């Protein structure tokens, strides 16, 4: 990319807009990618060039980059009827009730309540707050440690980025928060030694992962969302921890906008 032309949308973007997770010097020198249109899984930039957007934006555009007539109509009708309301201090509204009920009907059976946030980062911060709240209520306010994976990404907010194992995202901010710990990630493809089988790798990681007095023992080395979920369940059952699972199942299964709390 070349430096943006004066007064172009790209030059105005550089002049007026700070992008998260962006090298601002590179942005200034090369300009932004300005996306003007979507069509299913494709996006188009301002020159009309199209791209297959295989990451679904930030892993969240599962319905594509344009709304169907039905979705657009539902959004339009709702905006006309009630464009905004919150759920603080006992306020509610019909759609949030419907959505909570629907989510619980398809979520793992251990969950009995939903709490909504505006982003995955906030969902993870909220899960962490619920865990801390539980331990404060039980008289264990010092129980603050949260274990994340090296290389893991859980979002951009202070707690979520702290539990993420990304030194590049911590540098310059005085993060991670001191109660966050990081352990290895069981990624056979990236981390196995020459000649090491998946089974040998899994056994080695099982040893490595006997963290927190064996809380998640026996489950490392498997990569599926189910395995991570089982490991979290085991930890919860072993230690009778609060059943706050959004960080676990949300991140393992790509549902990070949903936090669940079981009774
Ligand atoms: C696994 C995971 N957790 C959390 C997040 C943060 O979500 P958000 O960008 O909605 O704050 C992301 C976003 O990319 C993610 O991929």
Short mmCIF file of C-alpha atoms and ligand atoms in Angstrom, two decimals:
data_model
loop_
_atom_site.label_atom_id
_atom_site.label_comp_id
_atom_site.label_asym_id
_atom_site.label_seq_id
_atom_site.Cartn_x
_atom_site.Cartn_y
_atom_site.Cartn_z
CA UNK A 1 0.00 0.00 0.00
CA UNK A 2 1.15 3.57 -0.67
CA UNK A 3 0.89 6.57 1.63
CA UNK A 4 -2.71 7.88 1.50
CA UNK A 5 -3.55 10.75 -0.88
CA UNK A 6 -4.31 14.06 0.88
CA UNK A 7 -8.00 14.43 1.87
CA UNK A 8 -8.81 10.87 0.84
CA UNK A 9 -10.86 8.71 3.25
CA UNK A 10 -7.59 6.91 4.04
CA UNK A 11 -5.82 10.18 4.93
CA UNK A 12 -8.80 11.24 7.08
CA UNK A 13 -8.76 7.86 8.80
CA UNK A 14 -5.09 8.33 9.68
CA UNK A 15 -5.74 11.90 10.81
CA UNK A 16 -8.77 11.30 13.02
CA UNK A 17 -9.07 7.66 13.99
CA UNK A 18 -7.07 5.49 16.40
CA UNK A 19 -7.28 1.75 15.59
CA UNK A 20 -6.96 -0.87 18.30
CA UNK A 21 -4.38 -3.68 17.86
CA UNK A 22 -2.62 -1.63 15.18
CA UNK A 23 0.89 -0.32 14.60
CA UNK A 24 -0.03 3.34 14.16
CA UNK A 25 3.24 4.20 12.40
CA UNK A 26 2.57 1.51 9.81
CA UNK A 27 -0.99 2.77 9.48
CA UNK A 28 0.28 6.30 8.90
CA UNK A 29 2.79 5.15 6.27
CA UNK A 30 0.63 2.63 4.44
CA UNK A 31 -2.93 3.73 5.16
CA UNK A 32 -5.91 1.55 6.19
CA UNK A 33 -7.82 -1.09 4.28
CA UNK A 34 -11.19 0.59 3.85
CA UNK A 35 -13.97 -1.95 3.48
CA UNK A 36 -17.09 -0.53 1.89
CA UNK A 37 -19.32 -3.47 1.13
CA UNK A 38 -19.98 -7.11 1.99
CA UNK A 39 -21.64 -9.98 0.17
CA UNK A 40 -21.95 -13.24 2.08
CA UNK A 41 -18.42 -14.21 3.12
CA UNK A 42 -16.82 -11.65 0.76
CA UNK A 43 -15.85 -8.06 1.47
CA UNK A 44 -15.02 -5.33 -1.03
CA UNK A 45 -12.59 -2.48 -0.49
CA UNK A 46 -13.04 1.07 -1.72
CA UNK A 47 -11.41 0.25 -5.05
CA UNK A 48 -13.93 -2.58 -5.62
CA UNK A 49 -11.39 -5.34 -5.00
CA UNK A 50 -13.02 -8.36 -3.35
CA UNK A 51 -11.66 -10.66 -0.66
CA UNK A 52 -12.91 -13.94 0.78
CA UNK A 53 -12.97 -13.01 4.48
CA UNK A 54 -12.06 -16.37 5.97
CA UNK A 55 -11.71 -15.06 9.54
CA UNK A 56 -15.34 -13.81 9.68
CA UNK A 57 -14.14 -10.41 10.88
CA UNK A 58 -13.09 -10.92 14.49
CA UNK A 59 -14.48 -14.49 14.33
CA UNK A 60 -18.00 -13.22 14.80
CA UNK A 61 -19.62 -12.61 11.38
CA UNK A 62 -21.01 -16.12 11.24
CA UNK A 63 -24.00 -14.95 9.19
CA UNK A 64 -21.83 -13.19 6.61
CA UNK A 65 -21.23 -9.51 5.98
CA UNK A 66 -24.68 -8.52 4.80
CA UNK A 67 -27.99 -9.11 6.50
CA UNK A 68 -30.68 -11.16 4.80
CA UNK A 69 -34.03 -9.43 4.23
CA UNK A 70 -35.35 -11.27 7.26
CA UNK A 71 -32.54 -10.14 9.59
CA UNK A 72 -32.58 -6.59 8.25
CA UNK A 73 -36.35 -6.43 8.71
CA UNK A 74 -36.13 -7.79 12.28
CA UNK A 75 -33.46 -5.18 13.15
CA UNK A 76 -35.48 -2.39 11.50
CA UNK A 77 -38.73 -3.35 13.24
CA UNK A 78 -37.00 -3.61 16.61
CA UNK A 79 -35.21 -0.26 16.21
CA UNK A 80 -38.58 1.34 15.47
CA UNK A 81 -40.20 -0.24 18.51
CA UNK A 82 -37.42 -0.05 21.11
CA UNK A 83 -33.94 0.83 19.88
CA UNK A 84 -32.22 0.56 23.25
CA UNK A 85 -32.81 -0.47 26.79
CA UNK A 86 -30.54 -1.73 29.53
CA UNK A 87 -30.92 -4.51 32.08
CA UNK A 88 -29.40 -2.83 35.15
CA UNK A 89 -31.35 -2.58 38.41
CA UNK A 90 -34.15 -5.02 37.55
CA UNK A 91 -34.98 -3.56 34.12
CA UNK A 92 -35.63 -6.06 31.33
CA UNK A 93 -37.30 -6.33 27.93
CA UNK A 94 -38.97 -9.14 25.99
CA UNK A 95 -36.16 -9.92 23.54
CA UNK A 96 -33.48 -10.32 26.17
CA UNK A 97 -35.77 -12.71 28.04
CA UNK A 98 -36.45 -14.72 24.85
CA UNK A 99 -32.74 -14.87 24.02
CA UNK A 100 -31.71 -15.97 27.52
CA UNK A 101 -34.30 -18.75 27.44
CA UNK A 102 -33.24 -19.85 23.94
CA UNK A 103 -29.52 -19.89 24.82
CA UNK A 104 -30.11 -21.93 27.94
CA UNK A 105 -32.10 -24.43 25.88
CA UNK A 106 -29.06 -25.13 23.67
CA UNK A 107 -26.25 -24.62 26.24
CA UNK A 108 -24.65 -27.42 28.28
CA UNK A 109 -27.06 -28.66 30.89
CA UNK A 110 -24.99 -27.34 33.80
CA UNK A 111 -25.98 -23.79 32.93
CA UNK A 112 -29.09 -22.17 34.28
CA UNK A 113 -28.69 -18.41 33.66
CA UNK A 114 -27.35 -16.11 30.97
CA UNK A 115 -25.76 -12.69 31.41
CA UNK A 116 -25.25 -10.51 28.34
CA UNK A 117 -22.40 -8.21 27.40
CA UNK A 118 -21.59 -6.20 24.30
CA UNK A 119 -18.38 -8.01 23.34
CA UNK A 120 -16.33 -11.12 23.95
CA UNK A 121 -13.82 -9.11 25.99
CA UNK A 122 -16.54 -7.87 28.31
CA UNK A 123 -18.00 -11.39 28.54
CA UNK A 124 -14.63 -12.69 29.72
CA UNK A 125 -14.12 -9.78 32.14
CA UNK A 126 -17.59 -10.51 33.51
CA UNK A 127 -16.83 -14.22 33.95
CA UNK A 128 -13.69 -13.26 35.89
CA UNK A 129 -15.64 -10.78 38.02
CA UNK A 130 -18.25 -13.43 38.81
CA UNK A 131 -15.54 -15.83 39.96
CA UNK A 132 -14.00 -13.16 42.19
CA UNK A 133 -17.41 -12.14 43.48
CA UNK A 134 -18.15 -15.75 44.40
CA UNK A 135 -14.89 -16.10 46.31
CA UNK A 136 -15.43 -12.80 48.12
CA UNK A 137 -18.92 -13.95 49.09
CA UNK A 138 -17.50 -17.25 50.38
CA UNK A 139 -14.96 -15.39 52.52
CA UNK A 140 -11.95 -16.12 50.27
CA UNK A 141 -11.13 -12.69 48.83
CA UNK A 142 -7.49 -13.66 48.22
CA UNK A 143 -8.53 -16.36 45.74
CA UNK A 144 -7.87 -14.33 42.63
CA UNK A 145 -5.61 -16.37 40.35
CA UNK A 146 -6.81 -17.03 36.81
CA UNK A 147 -4.84 -19.35 34.54
CA UNK A 148 -4.66 -18.66 30.81
CA UNK A 149 -2.74 -20.29 27.99
CA UNK A 150 0.47 -18.90 26.53
CA UNK A 151 -0.54 -17.69 23.10
CA UNK A 152 -4.23 -17.56 24.03
CA UNK A 153 -6.38 -14.56 23.18
CA UNK A 154 -9.38 -13.63 25.29
CA UNK A 155 -9.94 -10.00 24.36
CA UNK A 156 -8.80 -6.46 24.67
CA UNK A 157 -10.07 -5.21 28.03
CA UNK A 158 -7.75 -5.11 31.03
CA UNK A 159 -8.67 -8.47 32.58
CA UNK A 160 -9.26 -10.28 29.27
CA UNK A 161 -5.95 -9.15 27.78
CA UNK A 162 -4.20 -10.04 31.04
CA UNK A 163 -5.45 -13.61 30.98
CA UNK A 164 -4.45 -13.77 27.31
CA UNK A 165 -0.95 -15.16 26.91
CA UNK A 166 0.24 -12.50 24.48
CA UNK A 167 3.33 -10.54 25.63
CA UNK A 168 2.99 -8.24 22.60
CA UNK A 169 -0.42 -7.14 23.91
CA UNK A 170 0.86 -6.67 27.47
CA UNK A 171 3.96 -4.66 26.60
CA UNK A 172 3.72 -0.97 27.36
CA UNK A 173 0.61 -1.28 29.54
CA UNK A 174 2.08 -2.72 32.76
CA UNK A 175 0.04 -5.89 32.15
CA UNK A 176 -0.80 -8.67 32.80
CA UNK A 177 -2.57 -8.05 36.11
CA UNK A 178 -0.51 -9.76 38.82
CA UNK A 179 -3.08 -12.48 39.60
CA UNK A 180 -3.05 -13.85 36.04
CA UNK A 181 -0.86 -16.90 35.35
CA UNK A 182 -0.03 -18.55 32.04
CA UNK A 183 0.64 -22.12 31.16
CA UNK A 184 1.70 -23.89 27.97
CA UNK A 185 -0.79 -24.60 25.22
CA UNK A 186 -1.27 -28.16 23.96
CA UNK A 187 -0.82 -27.51 20.24
CA UNK A 188 0.63 -30.66 18.73
CA UNK A 189 1.03 -29.21 15.25
CA UNK A 190 3.07 -26.20 16.40
CA UNK A 191 4.90 -27.56 19.43
CA UNK A 192 5.73 -31.23 18.94
CA UNK A 193 9.35 -32.36 18.84
CA UNK A 194 10.67 -34.12 15.73
CA UNK A 195 9.41 -37.70 15.74
CA UNK A 196 7.08 -37.18 18.74
CA UNK A 197 3.69 -38.83 18.32
CA UNK A 198 0.46 -37.11 19.31
CA UNK A 199 0.16 -39.50 22.22
CA UNK A 200 3.70 -38.81 23.50
CA UNK A 201 3.06 -35.11 23.14
CA UNK A 202 -0.21 -35.38 25.07
CA UNK A 203 1.47 -37.31 27.90
CA UNK A 204 4.25 -34.71 28.15
CA UNK A 205 1.67 -31.96 28.31
CA UNK A 206 -0.37 -33.78 30.87
CA UNK A 207 2.67 -33.62 33.13
CA UNK A 208 3.19 -29.94 32.35
CA UNK A 209 -0.47 -29.23 32.97
CA UNK A 210 -0.69 -30.66 36.47
CA UNK A 211 -1.10 -27.10 37.56
CA UNK A 212 -3.14 -25.95 40.48
CA UNK A 213 -2.78 -29.26 42.32
CA UNK A 214 -3.97 -31.29 39.38
CA UNK A 215 -7.15 -29.35 38.75
CA UNK A 216 -7.27 -30.18 35.06
CA UNK A 217 -5.25 -33.37 35.20
CA UNK A 218 -5.75 -35.94 32.54
CA UNK A 219 -7.32 -33.80 29.85
CA UNK A 220 -4.42 -31.96 28.26
CA UNK A 221 -3.27 -32.73 24.80
CA UNK A 222 -6.75 -32.93 23.37
CA UNK A 223 -7.71 -29.97 21.32
CA UNK A 224 -11.46 -30.18 20.88
CA UNK A 225 -13.86 -27.83 22.62
CA UNK A 226 -15.41 -30.90 24.26
CA UNK A 227 -12.10 -31.87 25.87
CA UNK A 228 -11.55 -28.37 27.22
CA UNK A 229 -15.09 -28.31 28.51
CA UNK A 230 -14.62 -31.69 30.22
CA UNK A 231 -11.39 -30.47 31.80
CA UNK A 232 -13.14 -27.41 33.16
CA UNK A 233 -15.97 -29.51 34.47
CA UNK A 234 -13.50 -31.81 36.18
CA UNK A 235 -11.78 -28.85 37.80
CA UNK A 236 -15.10 -27.53 39.00
CA UNK A 237 -16.27 -30.86 40.35
CA UNK A 238 -12.94 -31.62 42.01
CA UNK A 239 -12.67 -28.30 43.74
CA UNK A 240 -16.32 -27.37 44.05
CA UNK A 241 -15.63 -24.11 42.25
CA UNK A 242 -18.32 -21.73 41.06
CA UNK A 243 -19.73 -22.93 37.82
CA UNK A 244 -18.81 -19.92 35.79
CA UNK A 245 -17.80 -21.30 32.48
CA UNK A 246 -17.82 -18.58 29.91
CA UNK A 247 -14.03 -18.33 29.68
CA UNK A 248 -13.83 -22.07 29.18
CA UNK A 249 -16.57 -23.01 26.85
CA UNK A 250 -16.90 -19.63 25.23
CA UNK A 251 -13.34 -19.47 24.11
CA UNK A 252 -12.99 -23.12 23.29
CA UNK A 253 -16.04 -23.16 21.11
CA UNK A 254 -16.00 -19.67 19.69
CA UNK A 255 -19.05 -18.54 21.63
CA UNK A 256 -17.29 -15.88 23.62
CA UNK A 257 -20.21 -13.52 23.58
CA UNK A 258 -22.15 -15.82 25.88
CA UNK A 259 -21.36 -16.28 29.55
CA UNK A 260 -23.19 -18.93 31.48
CA UNK A 261 -23.56 -19.38 35.21
CA UNK A 262 -24.88 -22.63 36.55
CA UNK A 263 -26.93 -22.87 39.69
C1 LIG B 1 -11.35 -16.43 21.66
C2 LIG B 1 -11.71 -14.98 21.80
N1 LIG B 1 -12.05 -14.52 23.00
C3 LIG B 1 -12.39 -13.21 23.16
C4 LIG B 1 -12.41 -12.33 22.08
C5 LIG B 1 -12.78 -10.89 22.29
O1 LIG B 1 -14.00 -10.60 21.69
P1 LIG B 1 -14.36 -9.12 21.28
O2 LIG B 1 -13.50 -8.75 20.11
O3 LIG B 1 -15.82 -9.20 20.92
O4 LIG B 1 -14.13 -8.23 22.47
C6 LIG B 1 -12.08 -12.79 20.81
C7 LIG B 1 -12.10 -11.86 19.67
O5 LIG B 1 -11.49 -11.97 18.70
C8 LIG B 1 -11.71 -14.15 20.66
O6 LIG B 1 -11.35 -14.63 19.46
#
